[in-house]
Every structure is written in C-alpha cells, then in structure tokens.
Amino acid sequence: MLVARRIFPEVLDRLRQHVEVEANETDDVWPAAELARRLQGKAGALTTGSERITPELLAGTPGLRIVANMAVGFNNFDVPACTAHGVLATNTPDVLTDTTADFGFALMMATARRMAESEHFLRAGHWNRWSIDMFAGAEVHGSTLGILGMGRIGQGIARRGAHGFGMRVIYHNRTRLDAATEADCHATYVSKADLLAQADHLVLVLPYTADNHHAIGAPELAQMKPTATLVNIARGGIVDDAALAQALRTGQIAAAGLDVFEGEPQVHPDLLTVPNVVLTPHIASATLKTRRAMANMAADNLIAYLTEGKAVTPINPEVLNA
Ligand code: DGY
C-alpha cells in the first residue's frame, strides 16, 4: 500500500507490521500523475485532503481496493466513482470533533475580539497610548451564535456557546436535528435567511459539495448584520473569498475568521490586505493527540480492510457487501 504524505513514524511502523508499505516521508504533495504512478500495484492508500481520488485516477489503478482519508471531510474523493470501481473509501470522524469545535470557538472569539489585528498593531510598535474604543470588538457572551451545518462539530460549537457563554444558538442544516439533540445543544432551527439576518457570529461547519459551492457569497453577505462576524472552519469554496474580502473592506460585515480557503494553500490576495480578518492555515484539528488519533484511525481502516475485509469508518459501506 501507499502512504501519500508524511505521518507519525509509529503509525507507519504499525502499518508495516501488517502490510507492505511505500511511503512519502516528506510534506510534498505528489502531483496527480505521480500519485497514479506510485499507486500502480497497490491495494490501499492513506491520503490527506490534498490528494484527489478522481475517476481518471481510479480508472488507471485497477488494483486499488481502499482509500483511507486522514480527515473527516472527503470532498477530495469522488465517492460514487470509488463505489463504481469497488474501492472502499474511509474517513476519520469523531476523533477530531471536540478539538475542531474548540478551534472554531477560539477562531470566533479571536475574530469578534480583534485579536490578530490588535496583535499586529502592537508588534508593529503602534501602541503608544490607551484609548477608549481601541480595538473595540463585538460581544460574544449573550449574543446570537448562528451555525450553518449542524453535524457533530457544529453541535460541539453550539454546546460551547450555549452552556459556556450563554449564547442564543440558531442553526440551519439540510436536515433538522431531533428534538432531544436540539434541546441538548439549546439550538433553534431557522431558515438560512433567518440565520443570516439574525446571527451576531456565524460559524460555517458544513461539508463541501457542489451544491454548496459559494453558499456564502455576495448575496448572503448582504443579508448579514454590519456588526456580524463570519467564521469558516469547513472547507474553502463554501465561501466566495473575493466577495468576502470586498464585504470586509466595505464594512458590510464586521470581521471574519478563516481556517480554510478556496485553492489553499493559496490565499486570495485581497484577504491578505484587509485588516479585519483572522487567517489560519487549516489547523482546526491540529493538536498532536488528535492528529495521532486521525492517523491511527486511517491505519485501522487500512489494516482491517486489507487483512480481514472489514472497515472501521466506511463512507461507502455498500462496497463491503458487494
Ligand atoms: C478534516 O478532517 O476534514 C479537516 O479539515 C482536517 O484536514
């Protein structure tokens, strides 16, 4: 099997106890042709969000049986094409939920309270006196937290807001949560239009699909309060980054916090020049404990499938029963 990116040595050792492994031991992403070449004769692959599993790649790698993504999101996989080729796809749910919810909440707070902007000001030596409204930000406690995408991570953020910060939580999701989960999260289901209009802090946690490409673009930003903040820890492409930079520059919304970007690791140049945005390099799940758990879960899937035909967290379980 193939490990497409550098992972923890102990996880690589564990894989090697069960299967023959060729590994990329660097942080360089193999271009598509190189990935396809290295997958020749391999039954499995451990991937990250950077490796795309496309119909073309699958057509050229007939021996491939499993692709194990070291991420909960799997928009880098063409899942129907995997299923059509009899390739099992797996991801790493649950082990990163709380770590990612912590980060989403932290990014929302940093955005609301202008932490990055004020730190840059201080580091640049501009702080020479106190003033009454210097870097005055938006209240977090007691304000309205809007969540678009109410899966496990969205629910974790809702609980943090409602239980820890006394926030009123509203959400919109493809499917409404059951009453018990809504009660546990203290969350009220609203339409997308009401979510946009009412949220003081809007956090995006929905999976990327073609249908929600630019789910937040100029028309949606225009429906938000001028005092509102927007946080994206979901995927690049859900927000129209050019429209967001424009909305931040003109004060259509107050501030944004972004951990994911369209075309990352490239960042839209306009976002780099607006001050009221906190930018982080896709690190929401990045604690060593969680990244180890993610790598181990991807390895568990590979070992279980390649040695016993089983899987821990299949995305397309129909392949198991085929
Ligand atoms: C995920 O798991 O989908 C995160 O974005 C980490 O890459």
mmCIF file of N, CA and C and ligand atoms in Angstrom, residues 70-73 92 96 234-235 282 285 291 294, ligand 1:
data_model
loop_
_atom_site.group_PDB
_atom_site.id
_atom_site.type_symbol
_atom_site.label_atom_id
_atom_site.label_comp_id
_atom_site.label_asym_id
_atom_site.label_seq_id
_atom_site.Cartn_x
_atom_site.Cartn_y
_atom_site.Cartn_z
ATOM 1 N N MET A 70 -7.167 10.711 5.816
ATOM 2 C CA MET A 70 -6.859 11.137 7.174
ATOM 3 C C MET A 70 -7.524 12.494 7.420
ATOM 4 N N ALA A 71 -8.835 12.508 7.350
ATOM 5 C CA ALA A 71 -9.648 13.720 7.543
ATOM 6 C C ALA A 71 -11.084 13.252 7.683
ATOM 7 N N VAL A 72 -11.890 14.067 8.353
ATOM 8 C CA VAL A 72 -13.316 13.721 8.390
ATOM 9 C C VAL A 72 -13.975 14.122 7.073
ATOM 10 N N GLY A 73 -13.541 15.262 6.500
ATOM 11 C CA GLY A 73 -14.068 15.702 5.204
ATOM 12 C C GLY A 73 -13.485 14.834 4.101
ATOM 13 N N THR A 92 -12.149 9.905 8.944
ATOM 14 C CA THR A 92 -11.800 9.842 10.380
ATOM 15 C C THR A 92 -12.767 10.689 11.223
ATOM 16 N N LEU A 96 -11.868 13.875 15.968
ATOM 17 C CA LEU A 96 -11.451 15.281 15.904
ATOM 18 C C LEU A 96 -12.564 16.247 16.289
ATOM 19 N N ALA A 234 -14.948 25.065 7.672
ATOM 20 C CA ALA A 234 -15.495 23.915 6.942
ATOM 21 C C ALA A 234 -14.577 23.538 5.777
ATOM 22 N N ARG A 235 -14.742 24.192 4.677
ATOM 23 C CA ARG A 235 -13.912 23.959 3.504
ATOM 24 C C ARG A 235 -13.851 25.236 2.686
ATOM 25 N N HIS A 282 -5.497 26.105 7.955
ATOM 26 C CA HIS A 282 -6.215 24.820 8.026
ATOM 27 C C HIS A 282 -5.679 23.960 9.188
ATOM 28 N N SER A 285 -8.020 20.913 13.333
ATOM 29 C CA SER A 285 -7.881 19.623 14.038
ATOM 30 C C SER A 285 -6.451 19.404 14.542
ATOM 31 N N ARG A 291 -4.262 14.622 15.854
ATOM 32 C CA ARG A 291 -3.677 14.188 14.581
ATOM 33 C C ARG A 291 -3.192 12.732 14.679
ATOM 34 N N MET A 294 -6.225 10.603 14.331
ATOM 35 C CA MET A 294 -6.690 10.563 12.936
ATOM 36 C C MET A 294 -5.822 9.606 12.114
HETATM 37 C C1 DGY B 1 -10.864 17.334 8.194
HETATM 38 O O1 DGY B 1 -10.638 16.380 8.928
HETATM 39 O O2 DGY B 1 -11.680 17.295 7.273
HETATM 40 C C2 DGY B 1 -10.103 18.563 8.482
HETATM 41 O O3 DGY B 1 -10.377 19.576 7.612
HETATM 42 C C3 DGY B 1 -8.638 18.230 8.584
HETATM 43 O O4 DGY B 1 -7.998 18.301 7.433
#
